[in-house]
Short mmCIF file of C-alpha atoms in Angstrom, two decimals:
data_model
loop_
_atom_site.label_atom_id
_atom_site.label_comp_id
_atom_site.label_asym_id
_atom_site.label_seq_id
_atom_site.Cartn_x
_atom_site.Cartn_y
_atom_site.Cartn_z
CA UNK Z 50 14.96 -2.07 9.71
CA UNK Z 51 12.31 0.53 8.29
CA UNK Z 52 14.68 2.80 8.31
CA UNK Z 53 17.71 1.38 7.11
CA UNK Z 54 15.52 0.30 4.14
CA UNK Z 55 14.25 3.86 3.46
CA UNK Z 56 17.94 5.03 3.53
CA UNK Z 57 19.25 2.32 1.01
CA UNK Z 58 16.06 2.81 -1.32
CA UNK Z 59 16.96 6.87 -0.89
CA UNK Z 60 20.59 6.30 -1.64
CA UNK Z 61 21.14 3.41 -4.22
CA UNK Z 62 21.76 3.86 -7.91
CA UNK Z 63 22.25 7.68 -6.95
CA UNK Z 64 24.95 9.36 -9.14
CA UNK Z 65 26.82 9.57 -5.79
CA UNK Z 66 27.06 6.55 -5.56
CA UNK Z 67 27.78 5.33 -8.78
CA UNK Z 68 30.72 7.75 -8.34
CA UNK Z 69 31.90 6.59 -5.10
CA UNK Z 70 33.53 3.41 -6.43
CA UNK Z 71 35.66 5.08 -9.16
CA UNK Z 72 36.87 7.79 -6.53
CA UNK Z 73 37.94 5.34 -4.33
CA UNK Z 74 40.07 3.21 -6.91
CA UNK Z 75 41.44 6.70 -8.29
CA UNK Z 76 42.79 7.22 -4.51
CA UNK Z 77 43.92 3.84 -4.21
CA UNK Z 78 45.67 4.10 -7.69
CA UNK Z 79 47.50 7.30 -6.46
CA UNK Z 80 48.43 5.63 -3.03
CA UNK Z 81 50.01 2.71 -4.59
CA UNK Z 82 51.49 4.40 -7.28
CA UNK Z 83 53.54 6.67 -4.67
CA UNK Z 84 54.45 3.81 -2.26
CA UNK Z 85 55.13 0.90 -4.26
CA UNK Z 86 58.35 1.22 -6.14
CA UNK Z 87 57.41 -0.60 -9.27
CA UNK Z 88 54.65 1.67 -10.12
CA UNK Z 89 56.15 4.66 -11.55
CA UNK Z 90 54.77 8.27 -11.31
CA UNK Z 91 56.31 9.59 -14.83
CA UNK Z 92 54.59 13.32 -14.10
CA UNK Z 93 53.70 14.62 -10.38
CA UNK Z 94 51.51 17.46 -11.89
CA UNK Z 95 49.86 15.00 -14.13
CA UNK Z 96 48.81 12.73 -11.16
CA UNK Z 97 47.87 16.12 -9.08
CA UNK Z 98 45.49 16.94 -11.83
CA UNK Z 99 44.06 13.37 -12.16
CA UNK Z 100 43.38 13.68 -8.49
CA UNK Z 101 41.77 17.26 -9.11
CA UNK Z 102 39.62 15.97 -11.57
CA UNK Z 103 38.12 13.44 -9.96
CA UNK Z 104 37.57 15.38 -6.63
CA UNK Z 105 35.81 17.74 -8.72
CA UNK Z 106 33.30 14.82 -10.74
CA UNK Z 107 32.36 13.26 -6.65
CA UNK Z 108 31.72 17.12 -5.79
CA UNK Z 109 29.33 17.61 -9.17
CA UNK Z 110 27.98 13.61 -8.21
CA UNK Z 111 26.81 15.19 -4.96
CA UNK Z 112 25.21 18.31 -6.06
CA UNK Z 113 22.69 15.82 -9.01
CA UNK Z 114 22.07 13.76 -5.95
CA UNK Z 115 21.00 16.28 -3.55
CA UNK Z 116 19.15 18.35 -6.11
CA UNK Z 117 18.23 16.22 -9.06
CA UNK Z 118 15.41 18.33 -10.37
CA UNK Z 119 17.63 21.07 -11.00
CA UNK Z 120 20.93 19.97 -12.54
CA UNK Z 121 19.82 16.58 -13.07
CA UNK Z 122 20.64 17.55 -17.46
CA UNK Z 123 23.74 17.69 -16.62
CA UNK Z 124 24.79 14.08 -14.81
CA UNK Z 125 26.63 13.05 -17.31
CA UNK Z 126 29.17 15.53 -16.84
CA UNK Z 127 30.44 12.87 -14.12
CA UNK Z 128 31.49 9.93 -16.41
CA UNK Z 129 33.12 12.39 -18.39
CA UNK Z 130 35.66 14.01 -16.19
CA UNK Z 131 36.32 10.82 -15.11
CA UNK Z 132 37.28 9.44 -18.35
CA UNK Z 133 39.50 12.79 -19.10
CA UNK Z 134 40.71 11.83 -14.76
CA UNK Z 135 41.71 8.75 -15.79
CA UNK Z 136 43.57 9.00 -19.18
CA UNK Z 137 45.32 11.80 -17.66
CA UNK Z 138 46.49 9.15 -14.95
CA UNK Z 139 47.27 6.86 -17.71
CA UNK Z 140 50.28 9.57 -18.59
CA UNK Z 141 51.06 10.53 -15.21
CA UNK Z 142 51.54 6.63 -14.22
CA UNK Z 143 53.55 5.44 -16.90
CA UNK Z 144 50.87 5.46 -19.99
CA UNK Z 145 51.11 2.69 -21.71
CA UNK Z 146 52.70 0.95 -19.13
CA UNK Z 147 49.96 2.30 -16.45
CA UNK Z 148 48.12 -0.53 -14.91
CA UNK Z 149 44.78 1.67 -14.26
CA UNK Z 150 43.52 1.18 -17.63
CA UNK Z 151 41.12 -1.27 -16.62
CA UNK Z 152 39.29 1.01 -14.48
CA UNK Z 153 37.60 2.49 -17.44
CA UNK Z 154 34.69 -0.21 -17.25
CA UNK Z 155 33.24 1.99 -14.55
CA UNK Z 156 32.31 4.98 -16.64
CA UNK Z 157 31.76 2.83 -19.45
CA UNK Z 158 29.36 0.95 -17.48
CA UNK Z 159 27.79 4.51 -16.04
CA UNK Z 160 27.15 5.70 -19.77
CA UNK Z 161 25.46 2.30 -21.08
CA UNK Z 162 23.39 1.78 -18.58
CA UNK Z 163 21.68 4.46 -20.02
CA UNK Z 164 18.61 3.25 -22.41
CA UNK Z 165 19.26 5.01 -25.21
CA UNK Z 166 21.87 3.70 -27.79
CA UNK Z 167 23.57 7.01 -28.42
CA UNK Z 168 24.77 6.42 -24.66
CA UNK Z 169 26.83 3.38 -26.24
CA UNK Z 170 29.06 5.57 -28.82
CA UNK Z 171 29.54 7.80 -25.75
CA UNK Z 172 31.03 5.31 -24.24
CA UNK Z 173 33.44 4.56 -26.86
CA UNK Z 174 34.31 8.36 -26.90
CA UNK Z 175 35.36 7.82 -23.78
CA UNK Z 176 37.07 5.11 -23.57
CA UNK Z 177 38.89 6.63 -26.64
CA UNK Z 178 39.95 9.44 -24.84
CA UNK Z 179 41.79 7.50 -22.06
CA UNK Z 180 43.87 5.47 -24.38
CA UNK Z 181 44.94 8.73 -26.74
CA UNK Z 182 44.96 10.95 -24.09
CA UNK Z 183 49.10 9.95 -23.11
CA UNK Z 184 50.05 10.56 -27.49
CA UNK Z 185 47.70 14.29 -27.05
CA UNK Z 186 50.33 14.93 -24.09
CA UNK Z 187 52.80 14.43 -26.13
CA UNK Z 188 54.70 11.16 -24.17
CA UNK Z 189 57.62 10.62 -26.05
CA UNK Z 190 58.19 7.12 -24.39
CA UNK Z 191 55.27 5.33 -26.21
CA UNK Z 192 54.74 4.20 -29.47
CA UNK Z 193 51.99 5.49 -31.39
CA UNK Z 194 51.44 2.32 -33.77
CA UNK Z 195 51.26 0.05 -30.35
CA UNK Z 196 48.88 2.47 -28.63
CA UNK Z 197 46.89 2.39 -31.79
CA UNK Z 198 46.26 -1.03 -31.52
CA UNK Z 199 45.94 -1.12 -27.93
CA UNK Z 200 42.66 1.20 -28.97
CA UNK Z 201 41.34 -1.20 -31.22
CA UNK Z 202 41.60 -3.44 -28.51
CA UNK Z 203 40.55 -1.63 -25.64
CA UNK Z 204 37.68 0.10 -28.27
CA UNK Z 205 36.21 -3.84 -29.19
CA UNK Z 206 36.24 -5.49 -25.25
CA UNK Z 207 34.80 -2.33 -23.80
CA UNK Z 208 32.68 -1.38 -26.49
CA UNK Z 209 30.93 -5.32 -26.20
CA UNK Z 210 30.73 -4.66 -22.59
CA UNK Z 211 28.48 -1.21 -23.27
CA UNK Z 212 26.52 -2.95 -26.03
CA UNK Z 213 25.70 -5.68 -23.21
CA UNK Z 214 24.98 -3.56 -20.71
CA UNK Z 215 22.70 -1.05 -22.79
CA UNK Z 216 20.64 -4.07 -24.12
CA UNK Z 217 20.16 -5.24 -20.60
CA UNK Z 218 19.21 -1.76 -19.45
CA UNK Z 219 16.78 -1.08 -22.34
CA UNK Z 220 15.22 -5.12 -21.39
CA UNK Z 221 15.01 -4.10 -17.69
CA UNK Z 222 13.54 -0.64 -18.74
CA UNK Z 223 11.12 -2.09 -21.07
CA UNK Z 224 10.13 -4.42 -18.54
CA UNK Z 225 9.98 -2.02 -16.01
CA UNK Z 226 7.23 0.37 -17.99
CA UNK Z 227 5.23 -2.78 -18.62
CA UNK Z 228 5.24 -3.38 -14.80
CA UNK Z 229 4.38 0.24 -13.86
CA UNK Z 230 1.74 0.58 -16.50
CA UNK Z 231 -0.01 -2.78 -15.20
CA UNK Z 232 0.43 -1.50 -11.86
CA UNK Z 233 -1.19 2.00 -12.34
CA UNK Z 234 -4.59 -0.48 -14.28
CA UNK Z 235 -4.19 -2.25 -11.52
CA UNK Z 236 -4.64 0.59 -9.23
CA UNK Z 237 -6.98 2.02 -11.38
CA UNK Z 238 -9.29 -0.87 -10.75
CA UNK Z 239 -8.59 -0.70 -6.83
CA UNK Z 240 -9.71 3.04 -6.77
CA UNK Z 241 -12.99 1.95 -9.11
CA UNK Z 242 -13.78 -1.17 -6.72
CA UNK Z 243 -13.40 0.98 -4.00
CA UNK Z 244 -15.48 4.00 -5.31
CA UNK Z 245 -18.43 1.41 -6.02
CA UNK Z 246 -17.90 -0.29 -2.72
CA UNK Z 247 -18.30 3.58 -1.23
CA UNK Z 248 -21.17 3.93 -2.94
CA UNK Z 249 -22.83 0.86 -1.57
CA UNK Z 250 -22.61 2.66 2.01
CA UNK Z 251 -26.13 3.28 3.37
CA UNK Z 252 -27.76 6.57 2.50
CA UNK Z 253 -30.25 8.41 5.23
CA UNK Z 254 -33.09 6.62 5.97
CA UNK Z 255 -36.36 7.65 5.33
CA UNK Z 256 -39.41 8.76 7.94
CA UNK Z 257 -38.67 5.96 10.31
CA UNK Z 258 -40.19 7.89 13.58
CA UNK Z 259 -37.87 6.69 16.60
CA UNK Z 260 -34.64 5.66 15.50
CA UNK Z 261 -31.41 7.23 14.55
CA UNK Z 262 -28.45 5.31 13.00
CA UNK Z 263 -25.14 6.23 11.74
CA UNK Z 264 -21.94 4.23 10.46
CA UNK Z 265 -18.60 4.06 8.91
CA UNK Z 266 -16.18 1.63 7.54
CA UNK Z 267 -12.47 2.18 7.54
CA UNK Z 268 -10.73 -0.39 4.90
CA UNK Z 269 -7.09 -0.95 6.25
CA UNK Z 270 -6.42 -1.07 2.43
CA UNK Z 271 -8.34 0.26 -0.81
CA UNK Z 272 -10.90 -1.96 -0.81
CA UNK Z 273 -12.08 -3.76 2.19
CA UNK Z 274 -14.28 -6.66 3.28
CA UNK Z 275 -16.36 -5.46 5.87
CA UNK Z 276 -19.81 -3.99 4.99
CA UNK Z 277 -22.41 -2.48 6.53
CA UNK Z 278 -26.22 -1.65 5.84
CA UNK Z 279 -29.15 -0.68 6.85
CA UNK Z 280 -32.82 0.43 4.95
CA UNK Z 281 -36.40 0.29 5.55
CA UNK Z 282 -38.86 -2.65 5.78
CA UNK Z 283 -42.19 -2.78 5.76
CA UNK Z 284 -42.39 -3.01 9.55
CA UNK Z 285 -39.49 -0.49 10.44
CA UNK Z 286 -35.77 -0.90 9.49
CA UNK Z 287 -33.29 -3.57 8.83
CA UNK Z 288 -29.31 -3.15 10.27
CA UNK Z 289 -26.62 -5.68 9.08
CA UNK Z 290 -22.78 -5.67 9.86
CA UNK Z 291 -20.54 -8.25 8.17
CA UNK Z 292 -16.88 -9.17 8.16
CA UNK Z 293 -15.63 -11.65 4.99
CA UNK Z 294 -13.19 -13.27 5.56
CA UNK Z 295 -9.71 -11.84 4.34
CA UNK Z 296 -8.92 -8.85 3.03
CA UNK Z 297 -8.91 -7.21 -0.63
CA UNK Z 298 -10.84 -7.17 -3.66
CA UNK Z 299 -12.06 -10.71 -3.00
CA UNK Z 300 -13.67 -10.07 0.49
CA UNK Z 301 -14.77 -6.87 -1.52
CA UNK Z 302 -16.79 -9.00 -3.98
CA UNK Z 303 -17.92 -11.38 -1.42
CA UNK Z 304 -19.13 -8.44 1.09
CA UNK Z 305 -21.18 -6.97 -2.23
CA UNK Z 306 -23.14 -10.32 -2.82
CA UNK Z 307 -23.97 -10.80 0.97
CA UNK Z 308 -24.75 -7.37 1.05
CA UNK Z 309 -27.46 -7.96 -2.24
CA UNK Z 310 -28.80 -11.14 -1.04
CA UNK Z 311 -29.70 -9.83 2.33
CA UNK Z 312 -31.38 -6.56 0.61
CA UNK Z 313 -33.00 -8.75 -1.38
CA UNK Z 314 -35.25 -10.47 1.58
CA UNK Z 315 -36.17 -7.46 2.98
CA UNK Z 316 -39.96 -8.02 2.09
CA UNK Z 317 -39.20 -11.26 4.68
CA UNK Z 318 -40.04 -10.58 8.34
CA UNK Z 319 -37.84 -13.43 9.60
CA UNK Z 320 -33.92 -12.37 9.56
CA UNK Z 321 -32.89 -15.89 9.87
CA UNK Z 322 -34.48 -16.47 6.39
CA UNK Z 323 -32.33 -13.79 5.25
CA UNK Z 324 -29.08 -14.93 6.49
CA UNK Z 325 -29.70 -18.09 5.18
CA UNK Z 326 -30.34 -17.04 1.96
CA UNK Z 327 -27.05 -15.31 1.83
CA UNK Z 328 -25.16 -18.65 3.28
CA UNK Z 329 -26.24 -20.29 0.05
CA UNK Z 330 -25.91 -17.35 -2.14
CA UNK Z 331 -22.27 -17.93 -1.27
CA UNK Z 332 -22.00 -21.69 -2.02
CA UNK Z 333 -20.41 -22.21 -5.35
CA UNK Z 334 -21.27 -25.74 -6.88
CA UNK Z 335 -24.82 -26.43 -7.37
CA UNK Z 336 -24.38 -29.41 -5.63
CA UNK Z 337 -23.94 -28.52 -2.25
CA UNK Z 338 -20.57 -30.41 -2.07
CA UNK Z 339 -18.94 -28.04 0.21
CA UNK Z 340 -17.14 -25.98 -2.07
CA UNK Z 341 -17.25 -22.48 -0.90
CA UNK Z 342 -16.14 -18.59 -1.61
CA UNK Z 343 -15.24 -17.86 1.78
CA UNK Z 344 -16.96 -17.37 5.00
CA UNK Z 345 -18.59 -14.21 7.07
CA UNK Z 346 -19.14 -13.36 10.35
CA UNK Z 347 -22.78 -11.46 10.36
CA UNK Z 348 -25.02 -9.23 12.44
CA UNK Z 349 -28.40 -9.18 10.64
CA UNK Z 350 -31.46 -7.64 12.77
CA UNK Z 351 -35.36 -6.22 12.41
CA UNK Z 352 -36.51 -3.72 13.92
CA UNK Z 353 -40.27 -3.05 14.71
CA UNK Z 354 -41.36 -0.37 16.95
CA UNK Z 355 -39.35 -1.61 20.26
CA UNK Z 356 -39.10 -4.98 19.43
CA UNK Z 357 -35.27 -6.07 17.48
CA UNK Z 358 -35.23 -9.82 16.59
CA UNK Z 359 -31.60 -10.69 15.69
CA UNK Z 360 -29.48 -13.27 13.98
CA UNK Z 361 -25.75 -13.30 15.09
CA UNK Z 362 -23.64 -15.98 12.67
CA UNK Z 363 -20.23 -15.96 14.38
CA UNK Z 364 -19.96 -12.55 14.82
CA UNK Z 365 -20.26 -12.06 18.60
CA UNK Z 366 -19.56 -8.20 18.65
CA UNK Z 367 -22.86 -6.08 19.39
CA UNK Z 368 -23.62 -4.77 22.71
CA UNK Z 369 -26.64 -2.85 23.82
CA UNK Z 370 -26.41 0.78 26.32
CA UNK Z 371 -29.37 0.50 27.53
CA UNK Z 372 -30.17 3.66 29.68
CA UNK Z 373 -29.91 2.44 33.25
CA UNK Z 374 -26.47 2.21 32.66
CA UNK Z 375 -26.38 -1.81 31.65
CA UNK Z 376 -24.64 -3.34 28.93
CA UNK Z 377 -26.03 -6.43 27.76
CA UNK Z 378 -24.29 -8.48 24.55
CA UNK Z 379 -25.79 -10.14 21.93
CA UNK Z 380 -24.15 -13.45 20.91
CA UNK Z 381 -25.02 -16.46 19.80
CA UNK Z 382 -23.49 -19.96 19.28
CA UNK Z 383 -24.73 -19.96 16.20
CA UNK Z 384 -22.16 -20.51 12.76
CA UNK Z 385 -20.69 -17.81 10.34
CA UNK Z 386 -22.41 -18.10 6.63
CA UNK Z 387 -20.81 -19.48 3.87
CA UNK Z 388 -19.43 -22.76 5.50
CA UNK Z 389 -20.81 -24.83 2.79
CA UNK Z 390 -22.27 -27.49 5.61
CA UNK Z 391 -25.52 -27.67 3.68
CA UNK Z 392 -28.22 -28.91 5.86
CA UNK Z 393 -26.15 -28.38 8.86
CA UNK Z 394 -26.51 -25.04 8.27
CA UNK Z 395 -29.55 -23.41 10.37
CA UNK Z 396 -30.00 -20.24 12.08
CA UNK Z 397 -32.73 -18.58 14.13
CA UNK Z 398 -33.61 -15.28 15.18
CA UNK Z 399 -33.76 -13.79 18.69
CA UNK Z 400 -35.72 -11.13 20.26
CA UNK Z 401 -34.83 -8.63 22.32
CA UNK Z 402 -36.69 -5.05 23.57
CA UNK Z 403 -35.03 -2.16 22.85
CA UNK Z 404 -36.29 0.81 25.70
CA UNK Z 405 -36.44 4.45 25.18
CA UNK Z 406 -32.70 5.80 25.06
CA UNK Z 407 -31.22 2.35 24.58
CA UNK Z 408 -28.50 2.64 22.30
CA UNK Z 409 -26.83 -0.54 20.01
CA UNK Z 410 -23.66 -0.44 18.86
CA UNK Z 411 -22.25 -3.43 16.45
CA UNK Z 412 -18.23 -3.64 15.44
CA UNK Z 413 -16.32 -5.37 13.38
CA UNK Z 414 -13.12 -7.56 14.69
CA UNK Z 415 -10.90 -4.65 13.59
CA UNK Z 416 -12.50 -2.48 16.67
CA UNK Z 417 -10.73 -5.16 18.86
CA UNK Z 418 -7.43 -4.27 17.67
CA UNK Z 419 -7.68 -0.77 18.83
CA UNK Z 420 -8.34 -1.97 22.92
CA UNK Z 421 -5.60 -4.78 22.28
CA UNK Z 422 -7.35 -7.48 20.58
CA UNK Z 423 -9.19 -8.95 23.34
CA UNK Z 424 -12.66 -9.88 23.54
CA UNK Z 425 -13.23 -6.83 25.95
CA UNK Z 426 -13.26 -4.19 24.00
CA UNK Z 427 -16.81 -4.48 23.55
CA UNK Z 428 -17.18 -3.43 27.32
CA UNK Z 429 -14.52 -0.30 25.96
CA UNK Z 430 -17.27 -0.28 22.86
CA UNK Z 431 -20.46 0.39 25.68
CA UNK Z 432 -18.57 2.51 27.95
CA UNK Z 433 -18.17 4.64 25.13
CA UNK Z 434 -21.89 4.53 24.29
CA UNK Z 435 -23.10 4.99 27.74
CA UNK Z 436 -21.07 7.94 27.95
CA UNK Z 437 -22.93 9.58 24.77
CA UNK Z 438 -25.74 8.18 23.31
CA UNK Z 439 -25.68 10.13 19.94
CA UNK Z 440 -25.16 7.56 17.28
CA UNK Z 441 -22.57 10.05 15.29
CA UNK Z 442 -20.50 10.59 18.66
CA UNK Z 443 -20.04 7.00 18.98
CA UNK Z 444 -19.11 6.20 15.30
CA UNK Z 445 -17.25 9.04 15.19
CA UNK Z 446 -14.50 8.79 18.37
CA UNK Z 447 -13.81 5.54 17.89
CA UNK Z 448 -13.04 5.88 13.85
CA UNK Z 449 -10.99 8.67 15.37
CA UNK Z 450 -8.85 6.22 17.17
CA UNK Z 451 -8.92 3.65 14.36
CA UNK Z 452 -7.34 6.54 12.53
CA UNK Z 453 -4.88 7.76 15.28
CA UNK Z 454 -3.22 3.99 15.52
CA UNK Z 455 -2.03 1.19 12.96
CA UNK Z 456 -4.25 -1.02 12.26
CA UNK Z 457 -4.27 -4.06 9.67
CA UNK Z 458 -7.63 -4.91 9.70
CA UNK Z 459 -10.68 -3.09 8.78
CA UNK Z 460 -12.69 -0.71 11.23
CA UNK Z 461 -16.25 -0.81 10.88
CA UNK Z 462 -18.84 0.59 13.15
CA UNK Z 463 -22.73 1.15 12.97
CA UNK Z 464 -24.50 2.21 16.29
CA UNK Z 465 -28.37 2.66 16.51
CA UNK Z 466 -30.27 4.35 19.18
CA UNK Z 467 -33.70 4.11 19.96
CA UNK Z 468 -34.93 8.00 21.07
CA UNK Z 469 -36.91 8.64 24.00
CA UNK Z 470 -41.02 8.81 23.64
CA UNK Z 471 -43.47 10.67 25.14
CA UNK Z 472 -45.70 9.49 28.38
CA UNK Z 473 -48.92 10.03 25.91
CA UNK Z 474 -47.33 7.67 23.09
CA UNK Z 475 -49.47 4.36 22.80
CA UNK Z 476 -46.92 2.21 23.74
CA UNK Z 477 -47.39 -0.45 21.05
CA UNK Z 478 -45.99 2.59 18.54
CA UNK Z 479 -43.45 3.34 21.07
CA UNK Z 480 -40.29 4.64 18.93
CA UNK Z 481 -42.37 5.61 16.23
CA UNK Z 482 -43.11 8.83 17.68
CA UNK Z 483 -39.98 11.45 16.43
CA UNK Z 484 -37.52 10.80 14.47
CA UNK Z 485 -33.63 11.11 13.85
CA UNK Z 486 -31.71 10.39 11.15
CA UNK Z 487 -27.98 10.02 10.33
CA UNK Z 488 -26.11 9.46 6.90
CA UNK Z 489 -23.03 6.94 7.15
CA UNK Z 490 -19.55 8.87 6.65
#
């Protein structure tokens, strides 16, 4: 269907096509006018070159179609020909007895379409020039003062019909530019919302001896709503990976205030506090009625020298390598924010030790589409990271795949790994001793 849509979008309104129609009548007109006996043919040659004529217009149709940019000035040689093709059929077929007059609405039609209003006196040339054509000729059968009026005739229905269509064309064009110059403000915004959403990316973290961290987000359209983050606290470091709900500007917005809210607590040891500071941030009505932006899946976690204490709303997607080769998940049965449940609303933080070389790696849903949607491509996630525990080499082959397949969701990844001490270290300041550090990409 792809395909077949391509090839119509490629094809229509071409000056082939256009064309096409009027060839094909001109071919039928000859047809019947040799095989049914009450169509006359008063002049063979006439009818030849009538034929000629508009063989030569469908060959000069094809050439503007194939290469516009270069002889696309001269399209309109087309509707010409074929009005000079037609009144010489006119003669050949028994002028002003012909019954292929009528097909003059088709260049008519091809001229007014045109926006500009000259376009419509062109048409009237034309149309003028298949009526006369038979008295230039010099048939001797009609009568001048009848084919005269028949002008005036022909001149007034056909020349309404290009006014018509010309004011239609000029509406539609009119309407058109207003649509495309919306659209380009529109994508204008999209590219700003998206360069400010870019720019809310983490940056390298400071001296935080012990950890590296590194992170991307791939928006399956300009701007996306997953986030990610992570910065320093006055005990050691703070990592947070969200997914809003929906996708667009909207989940943009939404992803930006969670995003602020939670940066906001950092002076607050307790993640839960955090992440319920950001469930209300997204409640709308002062009242607590319910009434809600949207929801979002969230992994919020502190770090502090090996211990991580963790808060996972909904979001169910962060495994740990640790290295002896185990994989252990961290989920929780607790809620996504922004539910609008009011006191129902409660989260607390767990704790869990993070070990020399342990390595945790936190996705967004979109990951799941790239192992088939199912809940086990987190085991795909921490095969990958026991394989290589270099944060950067984990972020980095599976945006690599997000990139190498369709996908309609968003792709966001952040993986932190712990680094591995020395035996003197005291080992309360274990994974504060060294440090590695990796800007998101």
């Amino acid at each position: 269907m792809g395909t077949v849509n391509r090839l119509l979008e490629r094809w229509s309104l071409t000056p082939l096509v256009k064309q096409a129609p009027f060839a094909l009548l001109i071919g039928m007109a000859t047809v019947l006018s040799v095989t049914v006996p009450q169509l006359r043919v008063s002049n063979g040659g006439g009818l030849l070159t009538a034929i000629a004529l508009t063989v030569v217009a469908t060959i000069w149709a094809a050439a503007v179609t194939a290469r516009p940019t270069a002889v696309s000035a001269l399209v309109h040689v087309v509707p010409a020909l074929d009005f000079i093709a037609l009144g010489v059929l006119r003669w050949a077929t028994g002028s002003s007895a012909s019954v292929f007059t009528a097909l003059v609405a088709l260049p008519v039609v091809w001229l007014a379409a045109q926006e500009a209003r000259r376009f419509v006196l062109y048409a009237a040339l034309g149309t003028a020039v298949v009526i006369l054509t038979p008295i230039a000729l010099g048939d001797g059968l009609i009568d001048p003062t009848t084919e005269l009026i028949r002008l005036g005739v022909v001149l007034v229905s056909y020349g309404t019909l290009a006014v018509v269509v010309n004011q239609l064309s000029r509406l539609h064009g009119a309407q058109l530019r207003r649509s495309q110059r919306r659209e380009e403000r529109v994508r204008a915004e999209l590219e700003q919302a998206a360069a400010v959403q870019r720019s809310l990316l983490p940056k390298a973290l400071g001296p935080v001896p012990g950890y590296s961290v590194a992170g991307t987000c791939l928006p399956a359209r300009t701007v996306g709503g997953d986030f990610l983050d992570w910065y320093e606290t006055d005990e050691g470091l703070a990592i947070t990976l969200g997914d809003v709900m929906g996708k667009g500007v909207g989940s943009g917005l939404l992803a930006a205030a969670v995003r602020a809210v939670l940066r906001s607590s950092r002076a607050d040891p307790d993640p839960a506090a955090a992440v319920a500071r950001a469930s209300q941030g997204l409640a709308i009505d002062p009242d607590g009625s319910g009434t809600v932006a949207g929801f979002t899946t969230l992994f919020h976690a502190r770090v502090d020298g090996d211990r991580l204490l963790w808060v996972d709303a909904g979001h169910g997607l962060t495994v740990i390598a640790r290295h002896d080769g185990s994989a252990e998940r961290l989920a929780s049965a607790q809620l996504p924010i922004g539910l609008g449940l009011g006191l129902e609303e409660h989260w607390t933080a767990n704790e869990t030790r993070l070990e020399p070389d342990d390595v945790l790696v936190c996705i967004s849903d979109g990951v799941l589409d790239l192992f088939g949607g199912e809940l086990d491509a987190v085991d795909h996630v921490a095969a990958i990271a026991l394989e290589d525990t270099d944060p950067d080499t984990i972020v980095e082959r599976l945006i690599t795949l997000a990139r190498s397949v369709d996908h309609d969701d968003d792709v966001t990844v952040m993986a932190l790994r712990r680094s591995a001490v020395t035996a003197e270290a005291d080992p309360h300041s274990a994974g504060r001793s060294g440090s590695q550090l990796a800007d998101s990409r």
